[in-house]
JSON list of C-alpha atoms and ligand atoms in Angstrom, two decimals:
[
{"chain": "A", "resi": 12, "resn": "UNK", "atom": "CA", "xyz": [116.33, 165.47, 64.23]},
{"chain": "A", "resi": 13, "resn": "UNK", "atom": "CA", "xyz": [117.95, 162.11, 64.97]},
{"chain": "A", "resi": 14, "resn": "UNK", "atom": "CA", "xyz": [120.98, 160.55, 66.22]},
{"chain": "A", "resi": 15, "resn": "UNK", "atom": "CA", "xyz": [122.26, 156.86, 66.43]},
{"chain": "A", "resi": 16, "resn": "UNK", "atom": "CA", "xyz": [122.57, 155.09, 69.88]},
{"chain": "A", "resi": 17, "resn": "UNK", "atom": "CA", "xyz": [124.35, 151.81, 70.55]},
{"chain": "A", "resi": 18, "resn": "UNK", "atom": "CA", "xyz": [123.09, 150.47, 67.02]},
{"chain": "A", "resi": 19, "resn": "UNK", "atom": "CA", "xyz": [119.62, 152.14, 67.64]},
{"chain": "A", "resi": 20, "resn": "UNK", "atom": "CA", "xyz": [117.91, 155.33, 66.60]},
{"chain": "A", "resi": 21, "resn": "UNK", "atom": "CA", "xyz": [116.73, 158.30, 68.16]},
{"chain": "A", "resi": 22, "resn": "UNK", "atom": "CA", "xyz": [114.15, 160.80, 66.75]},
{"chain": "A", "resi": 23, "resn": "UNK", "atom": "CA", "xyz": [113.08, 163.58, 67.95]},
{"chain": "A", "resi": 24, "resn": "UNK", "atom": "CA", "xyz": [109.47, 165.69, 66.34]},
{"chain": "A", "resi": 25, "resn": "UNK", "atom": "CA", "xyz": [107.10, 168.47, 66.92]},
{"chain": "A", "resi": 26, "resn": "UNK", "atom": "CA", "xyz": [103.81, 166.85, 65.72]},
{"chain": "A", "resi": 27, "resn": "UNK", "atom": "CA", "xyz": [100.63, 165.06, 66.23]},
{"chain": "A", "resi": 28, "resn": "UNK", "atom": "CA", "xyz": [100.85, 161.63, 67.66]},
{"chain": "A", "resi": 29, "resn": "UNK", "atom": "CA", "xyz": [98.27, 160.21, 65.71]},
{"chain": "A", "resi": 30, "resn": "UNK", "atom": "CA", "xyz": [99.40, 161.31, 62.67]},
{"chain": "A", "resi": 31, "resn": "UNK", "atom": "CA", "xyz": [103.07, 158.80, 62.83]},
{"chain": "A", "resi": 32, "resn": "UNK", "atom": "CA", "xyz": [102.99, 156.68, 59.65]},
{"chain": "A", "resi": 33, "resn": "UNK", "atom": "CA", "xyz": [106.18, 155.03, 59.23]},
{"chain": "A", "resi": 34, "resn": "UNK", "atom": "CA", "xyz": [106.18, 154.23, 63.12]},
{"chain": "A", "resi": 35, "resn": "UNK", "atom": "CA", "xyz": [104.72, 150.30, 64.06]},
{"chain": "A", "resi": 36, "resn": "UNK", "atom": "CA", "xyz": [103.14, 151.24, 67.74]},
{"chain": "A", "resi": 37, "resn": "UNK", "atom": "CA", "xyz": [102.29, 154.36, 68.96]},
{"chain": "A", "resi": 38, "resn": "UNK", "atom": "CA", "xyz": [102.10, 155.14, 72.55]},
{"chain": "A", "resi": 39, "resn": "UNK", "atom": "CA", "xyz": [98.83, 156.65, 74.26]},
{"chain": "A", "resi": 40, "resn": "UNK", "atom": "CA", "xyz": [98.60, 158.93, 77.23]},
{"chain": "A", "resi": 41, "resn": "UNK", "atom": "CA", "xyz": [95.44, 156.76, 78.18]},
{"chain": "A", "resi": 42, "resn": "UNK", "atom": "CA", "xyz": [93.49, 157.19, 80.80]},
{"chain": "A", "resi": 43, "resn": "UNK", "atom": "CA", "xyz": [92.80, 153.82, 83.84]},
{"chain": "A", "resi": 44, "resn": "UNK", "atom": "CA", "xyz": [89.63, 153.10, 81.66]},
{"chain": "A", "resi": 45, "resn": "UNK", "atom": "CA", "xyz": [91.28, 153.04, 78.50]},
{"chain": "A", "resi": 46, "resn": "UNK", "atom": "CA", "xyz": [88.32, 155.49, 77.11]},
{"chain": "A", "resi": 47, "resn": "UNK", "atom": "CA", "xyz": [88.92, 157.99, 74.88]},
{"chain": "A", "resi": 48, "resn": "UNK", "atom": "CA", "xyz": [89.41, 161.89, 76.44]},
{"chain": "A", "resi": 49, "resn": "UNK", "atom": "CA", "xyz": [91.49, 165.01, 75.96]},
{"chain": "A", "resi": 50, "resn": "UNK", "atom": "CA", "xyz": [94.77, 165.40, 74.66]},
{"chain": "A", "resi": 51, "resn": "UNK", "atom": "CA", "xyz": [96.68, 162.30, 73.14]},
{"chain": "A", "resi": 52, "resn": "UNK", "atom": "CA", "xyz": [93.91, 160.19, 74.10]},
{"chain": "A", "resi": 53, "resn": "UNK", "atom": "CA", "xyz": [91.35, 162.28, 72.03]},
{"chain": "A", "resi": 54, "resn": "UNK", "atom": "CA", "xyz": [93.63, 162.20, 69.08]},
{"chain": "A", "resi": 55, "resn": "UNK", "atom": "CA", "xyz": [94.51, 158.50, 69.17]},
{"chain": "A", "resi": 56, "resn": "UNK", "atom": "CA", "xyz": [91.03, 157.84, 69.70]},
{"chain": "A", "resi": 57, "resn": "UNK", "atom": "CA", "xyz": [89.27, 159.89, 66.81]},
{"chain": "A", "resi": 58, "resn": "UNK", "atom": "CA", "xyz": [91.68, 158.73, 64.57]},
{"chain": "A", "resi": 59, "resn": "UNK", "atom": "CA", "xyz": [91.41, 155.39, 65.45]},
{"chain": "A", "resi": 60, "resn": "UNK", "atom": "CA", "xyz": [87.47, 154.66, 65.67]},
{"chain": "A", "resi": 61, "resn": "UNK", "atom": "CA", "xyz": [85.16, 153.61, 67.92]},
{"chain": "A", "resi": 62, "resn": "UNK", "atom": "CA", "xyz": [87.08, 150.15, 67.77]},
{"chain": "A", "resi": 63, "resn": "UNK", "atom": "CA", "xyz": [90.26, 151.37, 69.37]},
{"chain": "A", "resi": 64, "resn": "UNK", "atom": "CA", "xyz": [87.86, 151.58, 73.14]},
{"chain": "A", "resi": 65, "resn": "UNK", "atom": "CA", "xyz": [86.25, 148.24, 72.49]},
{"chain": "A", "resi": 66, "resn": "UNK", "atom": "CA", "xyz": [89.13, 146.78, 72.23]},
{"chain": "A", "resi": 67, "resn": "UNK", "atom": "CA", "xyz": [90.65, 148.52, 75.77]},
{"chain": "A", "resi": 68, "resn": "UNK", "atom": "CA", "xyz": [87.64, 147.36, 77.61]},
{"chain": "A", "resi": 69, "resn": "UNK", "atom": "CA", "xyz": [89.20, 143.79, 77.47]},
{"chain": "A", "resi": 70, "resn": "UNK", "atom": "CA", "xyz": [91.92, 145.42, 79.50]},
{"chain": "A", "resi": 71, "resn": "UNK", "atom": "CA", "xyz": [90.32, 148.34, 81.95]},
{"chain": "A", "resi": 72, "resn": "UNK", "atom": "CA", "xyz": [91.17, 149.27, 84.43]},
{"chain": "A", "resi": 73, "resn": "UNK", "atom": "CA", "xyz": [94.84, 149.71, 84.45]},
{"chain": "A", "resi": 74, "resn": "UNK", "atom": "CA", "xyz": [96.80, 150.92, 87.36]},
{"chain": "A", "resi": 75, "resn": "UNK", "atom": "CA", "xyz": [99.66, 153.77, 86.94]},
{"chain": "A", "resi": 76, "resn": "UNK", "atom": "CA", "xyz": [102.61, 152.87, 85.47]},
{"chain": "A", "resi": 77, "resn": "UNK", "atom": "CA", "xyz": [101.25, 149.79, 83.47]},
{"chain": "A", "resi": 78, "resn": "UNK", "atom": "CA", "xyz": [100.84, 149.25, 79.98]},
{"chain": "A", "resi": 79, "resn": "UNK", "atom": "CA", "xyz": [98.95, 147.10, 77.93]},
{"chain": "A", "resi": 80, "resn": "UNK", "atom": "CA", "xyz": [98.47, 147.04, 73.53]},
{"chain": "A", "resi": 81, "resn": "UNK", "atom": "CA", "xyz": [95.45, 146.95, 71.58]},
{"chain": "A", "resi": 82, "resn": "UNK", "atom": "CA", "xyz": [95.62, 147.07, 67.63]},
{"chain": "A", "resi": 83, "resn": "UNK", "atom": "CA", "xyz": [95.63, 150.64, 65.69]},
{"chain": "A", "resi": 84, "resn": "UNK", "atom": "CA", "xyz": [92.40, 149.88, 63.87]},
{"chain": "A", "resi": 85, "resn": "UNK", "atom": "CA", "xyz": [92.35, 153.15, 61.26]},
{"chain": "A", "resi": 86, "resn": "UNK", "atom": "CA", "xyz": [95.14, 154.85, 62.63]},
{"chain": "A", "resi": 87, "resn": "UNK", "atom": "CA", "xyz": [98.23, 154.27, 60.40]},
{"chain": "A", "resi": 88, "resn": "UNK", "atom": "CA", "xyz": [99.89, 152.06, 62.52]},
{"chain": "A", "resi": 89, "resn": "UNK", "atom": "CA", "xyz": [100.23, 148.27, 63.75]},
{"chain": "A", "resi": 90, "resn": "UNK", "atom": "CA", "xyz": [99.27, 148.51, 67.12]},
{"chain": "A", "resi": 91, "resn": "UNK", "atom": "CA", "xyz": [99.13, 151.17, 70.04]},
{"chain": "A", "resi": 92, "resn": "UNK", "atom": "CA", "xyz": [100.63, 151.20, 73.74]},
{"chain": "A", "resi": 93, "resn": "UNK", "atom": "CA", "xyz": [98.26, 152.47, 76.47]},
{"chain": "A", "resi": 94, "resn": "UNK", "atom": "CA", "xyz": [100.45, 153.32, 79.27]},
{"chain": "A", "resi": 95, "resn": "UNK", "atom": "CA", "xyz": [98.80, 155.25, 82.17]},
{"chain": "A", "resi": 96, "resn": "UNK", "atom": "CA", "xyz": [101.10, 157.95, 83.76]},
{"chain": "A", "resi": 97, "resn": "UNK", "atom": "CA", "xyz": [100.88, 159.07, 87.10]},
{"chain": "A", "resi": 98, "resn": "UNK", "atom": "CA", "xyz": [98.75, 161.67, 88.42]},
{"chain": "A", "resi": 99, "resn": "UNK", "atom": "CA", "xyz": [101.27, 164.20, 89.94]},
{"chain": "A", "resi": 100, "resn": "UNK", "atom": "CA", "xyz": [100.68, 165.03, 93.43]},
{"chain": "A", "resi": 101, "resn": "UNK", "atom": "CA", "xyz": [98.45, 162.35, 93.78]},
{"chain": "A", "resi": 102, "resn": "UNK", "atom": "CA", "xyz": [99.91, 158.43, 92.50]},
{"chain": "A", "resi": 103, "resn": "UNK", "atom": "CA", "xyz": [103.06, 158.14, 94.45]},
{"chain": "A", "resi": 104, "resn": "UNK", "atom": "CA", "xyz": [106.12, 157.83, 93.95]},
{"chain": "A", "resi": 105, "resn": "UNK", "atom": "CA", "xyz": [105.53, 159.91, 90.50]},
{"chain": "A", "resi": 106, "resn": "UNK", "atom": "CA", "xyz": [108.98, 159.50, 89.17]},
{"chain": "A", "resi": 107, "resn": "UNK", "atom": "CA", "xyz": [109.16, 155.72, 89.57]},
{"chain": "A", "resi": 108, "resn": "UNK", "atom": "CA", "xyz": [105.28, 155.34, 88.12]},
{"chain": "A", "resi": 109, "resn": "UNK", "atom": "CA", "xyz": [106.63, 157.45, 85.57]},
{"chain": "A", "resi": 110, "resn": "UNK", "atom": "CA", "xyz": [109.94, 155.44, 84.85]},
{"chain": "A", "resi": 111, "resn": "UNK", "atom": "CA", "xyz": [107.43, 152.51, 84.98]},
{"chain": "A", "resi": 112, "resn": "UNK", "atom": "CA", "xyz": [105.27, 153.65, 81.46]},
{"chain": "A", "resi": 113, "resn": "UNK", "atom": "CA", "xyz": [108.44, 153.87, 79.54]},
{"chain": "A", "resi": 114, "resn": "UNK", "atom": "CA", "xyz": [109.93, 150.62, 81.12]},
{"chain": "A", "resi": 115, "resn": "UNK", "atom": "CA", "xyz": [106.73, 148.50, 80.72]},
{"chain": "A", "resi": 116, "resn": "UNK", "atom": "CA", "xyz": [105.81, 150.05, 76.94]},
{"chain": "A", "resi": 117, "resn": "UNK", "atom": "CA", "xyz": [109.44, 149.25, 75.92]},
{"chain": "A", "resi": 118, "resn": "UNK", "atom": "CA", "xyz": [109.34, 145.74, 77.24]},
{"chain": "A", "resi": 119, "resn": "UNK", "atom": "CA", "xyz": [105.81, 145.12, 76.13]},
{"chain": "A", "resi": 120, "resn": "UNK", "atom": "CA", "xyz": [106.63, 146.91, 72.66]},
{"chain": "A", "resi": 121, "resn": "UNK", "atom": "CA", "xyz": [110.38, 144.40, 72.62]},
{"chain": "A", "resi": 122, "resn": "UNK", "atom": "CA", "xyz": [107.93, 141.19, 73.22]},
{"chain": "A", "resi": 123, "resn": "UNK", "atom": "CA", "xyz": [105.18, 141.65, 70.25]},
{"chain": "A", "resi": 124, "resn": "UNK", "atom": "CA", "xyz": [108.20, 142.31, 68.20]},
{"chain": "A", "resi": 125, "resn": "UNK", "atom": "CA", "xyz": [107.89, 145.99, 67.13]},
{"chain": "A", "resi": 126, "resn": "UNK", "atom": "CA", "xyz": [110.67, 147.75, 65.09]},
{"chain": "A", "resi": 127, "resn": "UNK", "atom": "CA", "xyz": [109.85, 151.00, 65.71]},
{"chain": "A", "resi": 128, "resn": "UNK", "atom": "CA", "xyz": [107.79, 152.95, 68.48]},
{"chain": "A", "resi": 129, "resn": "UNK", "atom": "CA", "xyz": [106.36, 156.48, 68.99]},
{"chain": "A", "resi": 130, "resn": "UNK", "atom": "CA", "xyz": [106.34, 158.11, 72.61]},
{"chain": "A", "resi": 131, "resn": "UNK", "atom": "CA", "xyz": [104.12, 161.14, 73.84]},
{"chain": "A", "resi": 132, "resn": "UNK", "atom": "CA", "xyz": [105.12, 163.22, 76.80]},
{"chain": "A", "resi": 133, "resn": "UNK", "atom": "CA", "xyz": [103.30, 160.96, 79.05]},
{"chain": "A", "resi": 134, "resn": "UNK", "atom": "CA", "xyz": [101.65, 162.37, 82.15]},
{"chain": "A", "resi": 135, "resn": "UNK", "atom": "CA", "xyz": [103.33, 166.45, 81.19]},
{"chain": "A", "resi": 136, "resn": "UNK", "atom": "CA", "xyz": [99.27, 167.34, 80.32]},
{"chain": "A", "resi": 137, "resn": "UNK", "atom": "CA", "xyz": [95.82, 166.83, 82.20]},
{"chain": "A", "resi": 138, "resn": "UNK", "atom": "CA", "xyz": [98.12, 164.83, 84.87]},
{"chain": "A", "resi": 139, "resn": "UNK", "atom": "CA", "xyz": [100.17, 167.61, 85.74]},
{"chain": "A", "resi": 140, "resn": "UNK", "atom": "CA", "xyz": [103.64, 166.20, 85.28]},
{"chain": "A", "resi": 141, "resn": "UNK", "atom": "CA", "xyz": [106.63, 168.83, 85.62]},
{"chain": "A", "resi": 142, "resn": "UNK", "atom": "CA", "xyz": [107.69, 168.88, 81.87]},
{"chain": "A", "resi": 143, "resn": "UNK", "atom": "CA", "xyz": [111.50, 169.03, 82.45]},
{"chain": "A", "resi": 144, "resn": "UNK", "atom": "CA", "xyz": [111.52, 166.01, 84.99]},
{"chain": "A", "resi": 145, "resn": "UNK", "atom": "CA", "xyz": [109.25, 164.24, 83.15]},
{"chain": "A", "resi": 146, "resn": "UNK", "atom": "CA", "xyz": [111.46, 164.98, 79.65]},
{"chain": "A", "resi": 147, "resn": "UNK", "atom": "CA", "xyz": [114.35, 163.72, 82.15]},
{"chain": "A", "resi": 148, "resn": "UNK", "atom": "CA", "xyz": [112.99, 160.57, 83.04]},
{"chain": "A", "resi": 149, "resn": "UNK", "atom": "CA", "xyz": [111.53, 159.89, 79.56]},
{"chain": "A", "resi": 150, "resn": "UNK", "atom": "CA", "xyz": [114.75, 159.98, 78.17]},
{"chain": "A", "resi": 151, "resn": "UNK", "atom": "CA", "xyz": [117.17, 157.97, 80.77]},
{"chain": "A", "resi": 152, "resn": "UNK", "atom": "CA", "xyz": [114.58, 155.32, 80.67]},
{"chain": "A", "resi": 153, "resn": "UNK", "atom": "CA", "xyz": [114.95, 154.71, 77.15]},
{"chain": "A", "resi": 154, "resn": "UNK", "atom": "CA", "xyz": [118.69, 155.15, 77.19]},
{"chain": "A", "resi": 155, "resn": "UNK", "atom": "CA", "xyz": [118.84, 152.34, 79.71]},
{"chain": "A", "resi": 156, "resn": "UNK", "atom": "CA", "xyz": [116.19, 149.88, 78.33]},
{"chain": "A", "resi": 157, "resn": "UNK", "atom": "CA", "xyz": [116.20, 150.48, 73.99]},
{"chain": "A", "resi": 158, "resn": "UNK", "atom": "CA", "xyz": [120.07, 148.84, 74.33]},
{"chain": "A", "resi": 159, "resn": "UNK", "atom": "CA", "xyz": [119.13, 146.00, 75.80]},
{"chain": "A", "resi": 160, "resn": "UNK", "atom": "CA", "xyz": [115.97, 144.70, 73.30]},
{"chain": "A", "resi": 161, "resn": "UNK", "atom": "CA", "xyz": [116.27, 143.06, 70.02]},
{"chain": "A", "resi": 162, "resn": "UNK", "atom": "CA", "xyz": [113.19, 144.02, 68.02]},
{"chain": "A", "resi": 163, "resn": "UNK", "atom": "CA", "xyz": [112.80, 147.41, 68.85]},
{"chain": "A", "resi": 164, "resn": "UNK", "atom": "CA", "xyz": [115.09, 149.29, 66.73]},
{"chain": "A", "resi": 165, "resn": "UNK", "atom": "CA", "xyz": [113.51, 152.66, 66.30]},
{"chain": "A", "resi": 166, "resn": "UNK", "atom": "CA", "xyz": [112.37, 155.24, 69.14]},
{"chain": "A", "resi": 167, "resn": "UNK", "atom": "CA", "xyz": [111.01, 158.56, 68.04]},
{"chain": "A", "resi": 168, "resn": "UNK", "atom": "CA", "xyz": [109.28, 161.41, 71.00]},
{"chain": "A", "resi": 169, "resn": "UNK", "atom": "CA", "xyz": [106.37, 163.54, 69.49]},
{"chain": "A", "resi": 170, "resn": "UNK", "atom": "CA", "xyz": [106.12, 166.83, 71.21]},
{"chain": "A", "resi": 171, "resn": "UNK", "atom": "CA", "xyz": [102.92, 168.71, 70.46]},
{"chain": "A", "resi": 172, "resn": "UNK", "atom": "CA", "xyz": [104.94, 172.50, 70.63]},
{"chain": "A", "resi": 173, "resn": "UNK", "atom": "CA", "xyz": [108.18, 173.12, 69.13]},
{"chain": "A", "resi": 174, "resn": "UNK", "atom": "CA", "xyz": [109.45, 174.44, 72.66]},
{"chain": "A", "resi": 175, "resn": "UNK", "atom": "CA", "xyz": [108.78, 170.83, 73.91]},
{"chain": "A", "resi": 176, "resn": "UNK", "atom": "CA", "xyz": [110.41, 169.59, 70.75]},
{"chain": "A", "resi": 177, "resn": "UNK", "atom": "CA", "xyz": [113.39, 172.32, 70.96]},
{"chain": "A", "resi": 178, "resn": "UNK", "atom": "CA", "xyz": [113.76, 170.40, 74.73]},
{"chain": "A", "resi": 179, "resn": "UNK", "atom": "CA", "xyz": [113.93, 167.26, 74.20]},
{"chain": "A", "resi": 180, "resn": "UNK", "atom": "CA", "xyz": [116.87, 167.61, 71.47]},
{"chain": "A", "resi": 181, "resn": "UNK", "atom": "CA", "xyz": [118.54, 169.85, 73.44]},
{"chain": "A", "resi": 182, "resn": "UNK", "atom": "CA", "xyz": [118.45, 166.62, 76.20]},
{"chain": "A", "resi": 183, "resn": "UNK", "atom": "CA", "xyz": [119.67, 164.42, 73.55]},
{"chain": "A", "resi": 184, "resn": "UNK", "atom": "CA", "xyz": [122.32, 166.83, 72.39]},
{"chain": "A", "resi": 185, "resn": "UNK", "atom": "CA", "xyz": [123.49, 166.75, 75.64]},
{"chain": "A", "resi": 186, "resn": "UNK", "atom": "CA", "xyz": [123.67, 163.22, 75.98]},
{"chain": "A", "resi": 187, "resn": "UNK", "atom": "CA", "xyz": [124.81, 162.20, 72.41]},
{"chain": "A", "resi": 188, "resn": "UNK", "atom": "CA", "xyz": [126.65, 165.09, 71.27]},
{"chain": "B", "resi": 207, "resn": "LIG", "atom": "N1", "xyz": [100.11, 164.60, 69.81]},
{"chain": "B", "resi": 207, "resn": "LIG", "atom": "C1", "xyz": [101.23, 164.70, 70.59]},
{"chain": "B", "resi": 207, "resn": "LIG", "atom": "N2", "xyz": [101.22, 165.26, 71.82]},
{"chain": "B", "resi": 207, "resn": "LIG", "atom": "C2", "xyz": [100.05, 165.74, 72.27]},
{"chain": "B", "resi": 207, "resn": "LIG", "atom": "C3", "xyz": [98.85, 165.67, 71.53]},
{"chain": "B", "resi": 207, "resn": "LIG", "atom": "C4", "xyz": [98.91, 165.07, 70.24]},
{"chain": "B", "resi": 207, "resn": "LIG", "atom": "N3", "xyz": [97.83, 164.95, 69.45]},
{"chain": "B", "resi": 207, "resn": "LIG", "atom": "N4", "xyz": [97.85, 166.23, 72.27]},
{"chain": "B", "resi": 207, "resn": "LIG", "atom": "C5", "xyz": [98.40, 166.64, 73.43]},
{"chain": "B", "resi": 207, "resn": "LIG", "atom": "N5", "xyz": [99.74, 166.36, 73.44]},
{"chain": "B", "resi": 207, "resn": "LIG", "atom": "P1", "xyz": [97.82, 164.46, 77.83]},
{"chain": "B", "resi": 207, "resn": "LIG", "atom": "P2", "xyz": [98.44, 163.02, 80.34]},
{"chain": "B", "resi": 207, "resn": "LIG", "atom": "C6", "xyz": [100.73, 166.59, 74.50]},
{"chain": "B", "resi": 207, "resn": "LIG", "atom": "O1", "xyz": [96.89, 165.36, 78.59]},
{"chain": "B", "resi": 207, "resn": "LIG", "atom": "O2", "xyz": [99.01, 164.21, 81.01]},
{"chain": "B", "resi": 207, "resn": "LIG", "atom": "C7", "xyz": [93.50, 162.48, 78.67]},
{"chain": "B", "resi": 207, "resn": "LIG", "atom": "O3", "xyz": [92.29, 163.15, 78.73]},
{"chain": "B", "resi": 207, "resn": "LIG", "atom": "C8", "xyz": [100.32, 167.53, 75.62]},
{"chain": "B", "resi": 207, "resn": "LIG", "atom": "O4", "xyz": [100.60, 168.87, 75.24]},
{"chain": "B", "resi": 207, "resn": "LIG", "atom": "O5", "xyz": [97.35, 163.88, 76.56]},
{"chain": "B", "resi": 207, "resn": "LIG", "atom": "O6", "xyz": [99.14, 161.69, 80.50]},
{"chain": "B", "resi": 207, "resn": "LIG", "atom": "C9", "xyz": [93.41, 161.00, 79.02]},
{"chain": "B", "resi": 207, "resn": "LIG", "atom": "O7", "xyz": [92.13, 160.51, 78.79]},
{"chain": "B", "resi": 207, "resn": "LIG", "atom": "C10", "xyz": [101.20, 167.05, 76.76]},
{"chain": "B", "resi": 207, "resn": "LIG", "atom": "O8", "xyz": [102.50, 167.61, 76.65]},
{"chain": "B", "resi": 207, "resn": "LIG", "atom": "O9", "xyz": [98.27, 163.18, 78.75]},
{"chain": "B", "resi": 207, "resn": "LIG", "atom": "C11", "xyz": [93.78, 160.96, 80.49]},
{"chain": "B", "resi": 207, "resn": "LIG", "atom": "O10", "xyz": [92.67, 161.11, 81.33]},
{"chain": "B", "resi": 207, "resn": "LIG", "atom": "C12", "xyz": [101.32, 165.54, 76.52]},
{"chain": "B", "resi": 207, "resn": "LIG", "atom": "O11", "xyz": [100.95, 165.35, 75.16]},
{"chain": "B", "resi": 207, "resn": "LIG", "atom": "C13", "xyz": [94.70, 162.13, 80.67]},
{"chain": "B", "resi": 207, "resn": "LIG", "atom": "O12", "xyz": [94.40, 163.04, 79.62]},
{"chain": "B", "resi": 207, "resn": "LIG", "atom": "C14", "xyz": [100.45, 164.67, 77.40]},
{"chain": "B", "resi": 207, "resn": "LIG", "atom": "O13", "xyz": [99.16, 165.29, 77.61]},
{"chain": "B", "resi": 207, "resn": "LIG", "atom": "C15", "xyz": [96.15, 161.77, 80.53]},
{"chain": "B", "resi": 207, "resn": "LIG", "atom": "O14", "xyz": [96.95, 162.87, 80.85]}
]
């Protein structure tokens, strides 16, 4: 499902992050080491190669709430954001550290001139984060930052279950009409 957005689109899916063709950077879940792991991480990684943690060694550690890109190697994109989301109950405050991953990927997405990036629900898995506050964040960060960048033209959120899906275009709905 997708809807138009002060000359910018919005997609929503239910679907595997690392399986995104048509998108230019997709965004990991990482972890401060920038290893591979569980959840998005796993996926991004395995489909990637062994290449895709070489190259985030140049990088590690990263603190909560930064981002940083690497290239895609075999997955079937350009390049991919690791952002690392907060902890919940333990990297404080959550909701700005939070607010932070979508800022920074955005911005750092905007500035190697991407058309078109692919979100996770960062943080909502291993990290704990409350799904519905981090859905709500997710999406008022992008409504505030997408308007205001040139090259980034394109934002699509890839929910793993079709509830999480069924959420976030209900949120959109809501905001778009
Ligand atoms: N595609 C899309 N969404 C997915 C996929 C996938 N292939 N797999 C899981 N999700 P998580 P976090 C959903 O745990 O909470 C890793 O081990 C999942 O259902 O990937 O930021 C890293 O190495 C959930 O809704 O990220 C870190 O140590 C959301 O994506 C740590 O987990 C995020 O789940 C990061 O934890």
């Amino acid at each position: 499902m997708s809807w138009e957005y002060k000359g910018k689109k919005l997609e929503v899916v239910q679907g595997d992050i690392a399986s995104q063709r048509d998108i230019d950077a997709v965004v990991n879940a990482a972890n401060a080491q920038l290893e591979t792991g569980g959840g998005v991480a796993g996926a991004l990684h395995r489909a990637a190669g062994p290449e895709l943690a070489e190259a985030g060694r140049k990088h590690a550690p990263i603190n909560p709430g930064e981002a940083v890109i690497t290239p895609a190697f075999q997955l079937p994109n350009s390049n991919v954001i690791h952002c690392l989301g907060p902890v919940y109950g333990q990297d404080t405050p959550e909701d700005e550290l939070l607010k932070n991953c979508y800022e920074k990927t955005l911005y750092l997405g905007e500035k190697e001139k991407q058309k078109s990036i692919a979100f996770p629900a960062i943080s909502t898995g291993a990290f704990g984060f409350p799904f519905e506050k981090a859905l709500d964040l997710a999406v008022d960060t992008v409504f505030e930052v997408l308007p205001e960048l040139e090259h980034v033209e394109f934002v699509r959120f890839v929910l793993f279950s079709s509830k999480e899906a069924e959420a976030y275009k209900k949120a959109l709905e809501k905001k778009l009409g």
